[in-house]
Coordinates of C-alpha atoms and ligand atoms in Angstrom, one line a residue:
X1 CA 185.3 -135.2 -104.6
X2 CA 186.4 -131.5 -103.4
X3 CA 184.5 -129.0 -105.2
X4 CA 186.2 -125.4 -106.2
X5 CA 185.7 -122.2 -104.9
X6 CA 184.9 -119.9 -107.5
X7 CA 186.7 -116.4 -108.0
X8 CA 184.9 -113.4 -106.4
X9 CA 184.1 -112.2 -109.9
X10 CA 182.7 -115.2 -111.5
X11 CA 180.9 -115.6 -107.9
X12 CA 179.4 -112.9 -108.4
X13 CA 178.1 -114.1 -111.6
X14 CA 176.4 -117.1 -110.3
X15 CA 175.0 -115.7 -107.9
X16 CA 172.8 -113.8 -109.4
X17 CA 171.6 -117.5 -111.4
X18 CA 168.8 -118.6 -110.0
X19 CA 167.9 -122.3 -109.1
X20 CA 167.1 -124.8 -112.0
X21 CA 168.0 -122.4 -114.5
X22 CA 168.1 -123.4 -118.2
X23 CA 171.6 -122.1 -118.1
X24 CA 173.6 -120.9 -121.5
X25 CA 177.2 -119.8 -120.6
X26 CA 178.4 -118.1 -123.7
X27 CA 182.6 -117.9 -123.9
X28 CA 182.8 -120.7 -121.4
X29 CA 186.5 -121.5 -121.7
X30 CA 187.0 -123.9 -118.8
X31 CA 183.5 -123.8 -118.0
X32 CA 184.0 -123.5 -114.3
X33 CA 180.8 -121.7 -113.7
X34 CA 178.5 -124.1 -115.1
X35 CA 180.4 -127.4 -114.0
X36 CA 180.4 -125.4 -110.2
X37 CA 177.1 -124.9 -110.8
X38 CA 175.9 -128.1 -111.5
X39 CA 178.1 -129.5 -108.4
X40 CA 176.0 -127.4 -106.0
X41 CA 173.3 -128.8 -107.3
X42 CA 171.8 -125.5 -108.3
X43 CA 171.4 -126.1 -111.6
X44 CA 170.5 -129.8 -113.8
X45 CA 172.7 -129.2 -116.7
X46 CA 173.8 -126.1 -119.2
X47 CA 174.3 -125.6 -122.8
X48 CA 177.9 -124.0 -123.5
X49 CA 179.3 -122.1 -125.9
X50 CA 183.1 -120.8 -127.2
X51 CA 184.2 -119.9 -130.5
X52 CA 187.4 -121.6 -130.1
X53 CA 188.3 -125.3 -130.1
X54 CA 190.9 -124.9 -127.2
X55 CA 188.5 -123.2 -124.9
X56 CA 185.7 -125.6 -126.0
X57 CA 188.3 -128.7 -125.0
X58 CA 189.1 -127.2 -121.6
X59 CA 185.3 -127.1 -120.8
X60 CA 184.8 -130.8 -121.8
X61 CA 188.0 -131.5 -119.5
X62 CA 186.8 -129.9 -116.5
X63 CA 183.4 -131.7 -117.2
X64 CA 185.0 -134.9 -117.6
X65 CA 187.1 -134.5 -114.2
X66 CA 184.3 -133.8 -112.2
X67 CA 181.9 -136.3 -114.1
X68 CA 178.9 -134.0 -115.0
X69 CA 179.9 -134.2 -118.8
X70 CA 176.3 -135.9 -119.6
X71 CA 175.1 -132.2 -118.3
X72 CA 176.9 -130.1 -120.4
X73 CA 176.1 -129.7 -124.1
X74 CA 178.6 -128.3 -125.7
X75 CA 179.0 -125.8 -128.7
X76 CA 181.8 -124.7 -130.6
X77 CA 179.8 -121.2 -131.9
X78 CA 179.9 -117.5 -132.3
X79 CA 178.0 -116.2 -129.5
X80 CA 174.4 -117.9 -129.1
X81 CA 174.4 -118.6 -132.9
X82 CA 174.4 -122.4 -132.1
X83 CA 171.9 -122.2 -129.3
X84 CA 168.2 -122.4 -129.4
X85 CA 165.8 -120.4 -127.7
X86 CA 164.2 -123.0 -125.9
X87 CA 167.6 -124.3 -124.6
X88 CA 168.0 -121.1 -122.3
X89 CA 166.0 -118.8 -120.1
X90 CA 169.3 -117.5 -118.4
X91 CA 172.3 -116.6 -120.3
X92 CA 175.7 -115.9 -118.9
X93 CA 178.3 -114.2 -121.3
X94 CA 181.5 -112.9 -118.8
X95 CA 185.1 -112.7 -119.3
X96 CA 184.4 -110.6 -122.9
X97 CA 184.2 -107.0 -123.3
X98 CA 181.2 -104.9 -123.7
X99 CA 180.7 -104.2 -127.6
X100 CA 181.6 -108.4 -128.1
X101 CA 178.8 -108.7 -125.1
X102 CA 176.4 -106.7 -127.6
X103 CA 177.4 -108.0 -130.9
X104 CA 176.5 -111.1 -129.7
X105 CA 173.0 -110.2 -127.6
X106 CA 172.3 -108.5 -131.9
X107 CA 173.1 -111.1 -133.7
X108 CA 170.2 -113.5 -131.8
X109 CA 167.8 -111.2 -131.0
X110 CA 165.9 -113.4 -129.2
X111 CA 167.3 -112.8 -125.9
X112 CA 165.5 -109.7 -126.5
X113 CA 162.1 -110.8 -126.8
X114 CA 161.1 -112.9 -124.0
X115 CA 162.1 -112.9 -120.3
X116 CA 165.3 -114.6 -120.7
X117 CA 167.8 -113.5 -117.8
X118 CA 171.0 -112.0 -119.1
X119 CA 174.1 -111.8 -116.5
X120 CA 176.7 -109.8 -118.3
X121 CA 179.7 -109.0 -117.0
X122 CA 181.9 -106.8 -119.3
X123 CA 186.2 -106.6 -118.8
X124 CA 186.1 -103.5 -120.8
X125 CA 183.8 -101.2 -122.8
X126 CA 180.8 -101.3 -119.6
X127 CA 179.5 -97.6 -120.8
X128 CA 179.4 -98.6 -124.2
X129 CA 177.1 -101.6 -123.4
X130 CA 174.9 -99.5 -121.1
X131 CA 174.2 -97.4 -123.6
X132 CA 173.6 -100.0 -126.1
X133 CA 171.5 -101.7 -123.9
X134 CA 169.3 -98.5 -123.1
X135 CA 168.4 -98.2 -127.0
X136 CA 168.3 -101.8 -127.8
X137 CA 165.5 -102.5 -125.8
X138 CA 167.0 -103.8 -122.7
X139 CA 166.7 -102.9 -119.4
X140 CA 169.3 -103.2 -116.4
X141 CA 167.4 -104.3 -113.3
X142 CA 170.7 -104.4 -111.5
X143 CA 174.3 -104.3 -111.3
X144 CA 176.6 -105.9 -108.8
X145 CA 180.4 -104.6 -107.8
X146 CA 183.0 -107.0 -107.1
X147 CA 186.6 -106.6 -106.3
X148 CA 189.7 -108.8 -107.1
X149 CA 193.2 -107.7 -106.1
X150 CA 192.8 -103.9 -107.4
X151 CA 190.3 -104.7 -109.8
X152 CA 186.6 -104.0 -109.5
X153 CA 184.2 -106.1 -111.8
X154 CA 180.6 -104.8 -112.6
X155 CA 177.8 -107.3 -113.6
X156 CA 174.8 -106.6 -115.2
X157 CA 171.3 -108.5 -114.5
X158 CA 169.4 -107.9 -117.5
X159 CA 165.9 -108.1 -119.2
X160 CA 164.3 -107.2 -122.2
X161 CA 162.2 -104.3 -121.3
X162 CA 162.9 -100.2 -122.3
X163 CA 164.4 -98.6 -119.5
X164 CA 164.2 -94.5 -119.1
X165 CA 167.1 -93.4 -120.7
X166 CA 170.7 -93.0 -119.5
X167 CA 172.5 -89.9 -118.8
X168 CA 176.1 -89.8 -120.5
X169 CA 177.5 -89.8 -116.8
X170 CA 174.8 -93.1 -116.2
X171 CA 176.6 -94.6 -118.8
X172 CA 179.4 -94.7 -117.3
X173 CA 178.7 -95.2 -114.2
X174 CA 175.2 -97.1 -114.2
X175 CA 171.8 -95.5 -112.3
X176 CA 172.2 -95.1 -108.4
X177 CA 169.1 -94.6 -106.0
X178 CA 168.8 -93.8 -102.4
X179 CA 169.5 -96.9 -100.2
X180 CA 170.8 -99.1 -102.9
X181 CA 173.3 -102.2 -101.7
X182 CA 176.9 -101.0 -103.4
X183 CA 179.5 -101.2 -100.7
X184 CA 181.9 -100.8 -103.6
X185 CA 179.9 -97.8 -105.4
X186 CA 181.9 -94.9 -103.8
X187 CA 185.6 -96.6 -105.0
X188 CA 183.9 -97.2 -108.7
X189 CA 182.5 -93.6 -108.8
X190 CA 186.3 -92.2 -107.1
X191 CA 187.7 -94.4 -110.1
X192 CA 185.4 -93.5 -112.8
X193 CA 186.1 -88.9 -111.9
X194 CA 189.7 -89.4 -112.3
X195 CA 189.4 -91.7 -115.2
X196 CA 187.1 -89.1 -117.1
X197 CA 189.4 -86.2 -115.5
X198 CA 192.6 -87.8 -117.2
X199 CA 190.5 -88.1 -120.5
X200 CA 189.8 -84.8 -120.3
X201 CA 193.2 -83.5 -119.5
X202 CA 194.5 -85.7 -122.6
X203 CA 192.0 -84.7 -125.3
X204 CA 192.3 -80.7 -124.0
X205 CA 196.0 -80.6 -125.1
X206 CA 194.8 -82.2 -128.7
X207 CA 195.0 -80.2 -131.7
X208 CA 192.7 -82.0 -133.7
X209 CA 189.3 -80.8 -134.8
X210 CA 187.5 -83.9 -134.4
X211 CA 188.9 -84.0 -130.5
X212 CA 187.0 -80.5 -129.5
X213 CA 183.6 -82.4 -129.8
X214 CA 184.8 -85.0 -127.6
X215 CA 186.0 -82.6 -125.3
X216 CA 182.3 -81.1 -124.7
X217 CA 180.9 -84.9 -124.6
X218 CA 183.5 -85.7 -121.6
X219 CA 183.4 -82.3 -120.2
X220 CA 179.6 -83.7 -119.4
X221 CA 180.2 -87.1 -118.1
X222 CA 183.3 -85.9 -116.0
X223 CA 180.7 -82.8 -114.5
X224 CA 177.8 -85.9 -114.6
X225 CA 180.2 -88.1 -112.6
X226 CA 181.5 -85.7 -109.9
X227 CA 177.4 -84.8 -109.4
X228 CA 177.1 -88.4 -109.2
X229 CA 179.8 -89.0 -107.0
X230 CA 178.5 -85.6 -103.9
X231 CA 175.0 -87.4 -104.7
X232 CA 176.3 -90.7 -103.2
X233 CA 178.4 -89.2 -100.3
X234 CA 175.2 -87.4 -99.2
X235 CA 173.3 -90.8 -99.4
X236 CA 176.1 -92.3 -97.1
X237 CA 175.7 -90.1 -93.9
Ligands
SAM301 C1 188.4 -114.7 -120.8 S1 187.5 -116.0 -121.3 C2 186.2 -116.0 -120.1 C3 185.8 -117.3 -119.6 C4 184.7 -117.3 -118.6 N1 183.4 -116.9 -119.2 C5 185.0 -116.4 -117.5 O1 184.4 -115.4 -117.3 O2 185.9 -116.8 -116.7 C6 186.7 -115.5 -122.8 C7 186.2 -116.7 -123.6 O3 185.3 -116.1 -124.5 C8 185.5 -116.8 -125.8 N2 184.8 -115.9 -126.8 C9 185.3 -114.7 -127.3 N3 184.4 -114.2 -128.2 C10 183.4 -115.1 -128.3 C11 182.2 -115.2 -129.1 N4 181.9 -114.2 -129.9 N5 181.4 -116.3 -128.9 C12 181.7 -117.3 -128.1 N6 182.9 -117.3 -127.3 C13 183.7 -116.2 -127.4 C14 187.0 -116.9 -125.9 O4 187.3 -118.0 -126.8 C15 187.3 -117.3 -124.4 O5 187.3 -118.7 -124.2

């Protein structure tokens, strides 16, 4: 049987699972990560998880077509509610966006607490979950750029484990260091000034009171970002 190619951004995703994970792919929908996985033979099975029936049904189809459905075990669940930790030492919650991604990670704290793998890949919200993951007692061992069409993807590779803490700008952006792999870095950071710039442009012409604080906040990130941004040119030459 001909196997899928993945996207480039759920790719980018499995390739940061390793081999013979104990896999737990929160918000599977279709579940073509896991079934993909399975068909490469990198992984023996996976638990899966959606809140919604329809999503939950698509998975069990796309199992059923490719005939791995006695390697899927499949959860109809809020987050990892209906997963045990022993079931998973890698979790995969993509395809959500960052403050669902850290509802869920808080309402099973064990991911937390031992040295589960978490590969999070947030559509919206990602300096929201940075943050929340600096003071939650997470750490970010790396993140990974991916682009599709115009649209660049970050993913996060994740541990429990307090890491120093994050600038505002870091938030946004994640931590760079010299002679790190990010081909796409310079068109995130290019992306990231003219989104805080356009923020800032927005919330200057405000008359509100509570807008002025804001103002400073971004006024910090946008100066943050731009440092950010010379830093990583002057890496490049
Ligand atoms: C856009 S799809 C992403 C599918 C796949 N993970 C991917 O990245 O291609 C988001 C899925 O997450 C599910 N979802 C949203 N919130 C959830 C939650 N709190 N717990 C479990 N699943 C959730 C939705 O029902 C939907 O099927």
């Amino acid at each position: 049987m001909r196997i899928y190619e993945l996207s480039p951004r759920l790719q980018s995703v499995a390739d940061l699972v390793p081999e013979g994970a104990r896999l737990a792919d929160v918000g599977t929908d279709h579940a073509y990560l896991p079934v993909w996985l399975i068909l490469q033979g990198m992984i023996d099975g996976a638990v899966v998880s959606d809140l919604r029936q329809g999503p939950l049904d698509r998975a069990r189809q796309n199992a059923a077509h490719y005939e791995v459905s006695d390697k899927l075990s499949f959860r109809l669940c809020d987050g990892l509610r209906g997963v045990q930790p022993h079931e998973a030492d890698t979790v995969t919650i993509a395809g959500m966006g960052g403050e669902t991604i850290a509802n869920i990670l808080s309402e099973s704290p064990w991911v937390g607490l031992g040295s589960c793998r978490l590969i999070l890949q947030p559509m919206t919200a990602q300096e929201f979950l940075r943050c929340w993951l600096s003071r939650h007692g997470y750490t970010i061992e790396r993140e990974v750029l991916t682009q599709e069409g115009r649209t660049l993807y970050c993913t996060f590779l994740v541990r429990a484990g307090q890491m120093p803490p994050l600038s505002p700008a870091e938030c946004w952006a994640g931590r760079q260091y010299p002679g790190m792999d990010a081909p796409l870095r310079s068109l995130y950071l290019e992306r990231l000034v003219h989104r805080a710039d356009r923020a800032l442009d927005g919330i200057r012409r405000s008359t509100k009171p509570e807008d002025m604080s804001r103002a400073a906040d971004l006024e910090r990130v946008a100066a943050g970002l731009s440092a950010m941004k010379k830093e990583w040119e002057a890496w490049q030459r």
